[in-house]
Tab-separated table of C-alpha atoms in Angstrom:
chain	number	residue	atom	x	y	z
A	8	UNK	CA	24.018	4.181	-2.975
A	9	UNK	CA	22.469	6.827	-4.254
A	10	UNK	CA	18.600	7.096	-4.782
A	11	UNK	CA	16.863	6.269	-8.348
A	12	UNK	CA	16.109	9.468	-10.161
A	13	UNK	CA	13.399	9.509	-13.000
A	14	UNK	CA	14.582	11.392	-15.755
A	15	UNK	CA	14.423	10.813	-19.812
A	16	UNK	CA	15.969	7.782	-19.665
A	17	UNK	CA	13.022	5.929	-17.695
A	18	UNK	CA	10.818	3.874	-20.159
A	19	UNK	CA	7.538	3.682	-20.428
A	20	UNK	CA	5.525	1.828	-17.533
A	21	UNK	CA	8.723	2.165	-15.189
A	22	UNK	CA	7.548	1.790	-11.412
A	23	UNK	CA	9.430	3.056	-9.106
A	24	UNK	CA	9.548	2.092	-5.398
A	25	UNK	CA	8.672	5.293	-2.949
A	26	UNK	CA	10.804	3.919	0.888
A	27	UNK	CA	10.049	5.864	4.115
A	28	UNK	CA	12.528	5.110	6.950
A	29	UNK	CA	13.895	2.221	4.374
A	30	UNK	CA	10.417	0.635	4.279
A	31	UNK	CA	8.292	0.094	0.800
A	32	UNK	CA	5.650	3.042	1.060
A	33	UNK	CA	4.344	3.470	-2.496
A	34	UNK	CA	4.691	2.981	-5.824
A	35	UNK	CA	5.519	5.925	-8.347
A	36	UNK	CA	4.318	4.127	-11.982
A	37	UNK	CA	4.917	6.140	-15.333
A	38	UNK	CA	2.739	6.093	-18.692
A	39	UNK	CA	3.662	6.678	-22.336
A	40	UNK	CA	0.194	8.376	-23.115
A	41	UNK	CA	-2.953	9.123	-20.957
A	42	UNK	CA	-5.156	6.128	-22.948
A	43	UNK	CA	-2.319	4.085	-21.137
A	44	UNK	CA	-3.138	5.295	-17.523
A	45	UNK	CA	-6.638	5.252	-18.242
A	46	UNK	CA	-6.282	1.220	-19.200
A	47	UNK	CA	-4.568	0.878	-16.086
A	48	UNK	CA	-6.884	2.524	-13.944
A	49	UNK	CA	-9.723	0.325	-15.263
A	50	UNK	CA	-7.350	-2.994	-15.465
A	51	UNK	CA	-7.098	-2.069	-11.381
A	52	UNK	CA	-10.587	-1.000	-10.314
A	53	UNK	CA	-12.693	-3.498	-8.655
A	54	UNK	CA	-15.852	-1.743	-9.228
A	55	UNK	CA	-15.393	-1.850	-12.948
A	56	UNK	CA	-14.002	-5.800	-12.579
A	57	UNK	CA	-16.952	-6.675	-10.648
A	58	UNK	CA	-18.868	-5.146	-13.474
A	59	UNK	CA	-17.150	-7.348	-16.277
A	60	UNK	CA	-17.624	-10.465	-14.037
A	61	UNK	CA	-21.624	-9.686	-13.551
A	62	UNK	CA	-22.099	-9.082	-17.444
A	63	UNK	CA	-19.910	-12.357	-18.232
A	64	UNK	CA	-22.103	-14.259	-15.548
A	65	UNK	CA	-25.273	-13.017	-17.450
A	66	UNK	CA	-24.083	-14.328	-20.864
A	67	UNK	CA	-23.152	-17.445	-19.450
A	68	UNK	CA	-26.729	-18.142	-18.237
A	69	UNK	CA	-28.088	-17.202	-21.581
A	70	UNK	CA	-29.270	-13.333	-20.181
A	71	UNK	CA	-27.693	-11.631	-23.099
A	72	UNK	CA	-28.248	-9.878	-26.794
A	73	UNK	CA	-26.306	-11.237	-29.394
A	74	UNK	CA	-24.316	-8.270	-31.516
A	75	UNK	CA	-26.449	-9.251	-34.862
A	76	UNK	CA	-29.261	-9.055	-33.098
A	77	UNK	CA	-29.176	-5.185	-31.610
């Protein structure tokens, strides 16, 4: 069988599987538009996640500024 090839014909979002000796060794994952790898990157980072979870903790304990009110 011959290897996958990424030409026009991939959509958007395609991942393909990168093999070394036969074995999974990374993943090669395409975008439509730079805003769309950029989303992705943050979706993925656990800095920025850990971020989101602190600021969602705060508001939960009442540690927060409503929109109207800024």
């Amino acid at each position: 069988m011959k290897p996958a090839r990424p030409d026009d014909r991939c959509a958007p979002q395609t991942q393909i599987v990168i093999t070394r000796h036969g074995k999974p060794a990374g993943v090669l994952i395409g975008f439509e538009t730079e805003d769309d790898w950029f989303d992705y990157c943050l979706e993925n980072d656990p800095r920025f996640l850990d971020r989101i979870e602190s600021a969602r903790s705060s508001l939960r304990a009442g540690r927060g500024v409503r929109l109207e009110d800024a």
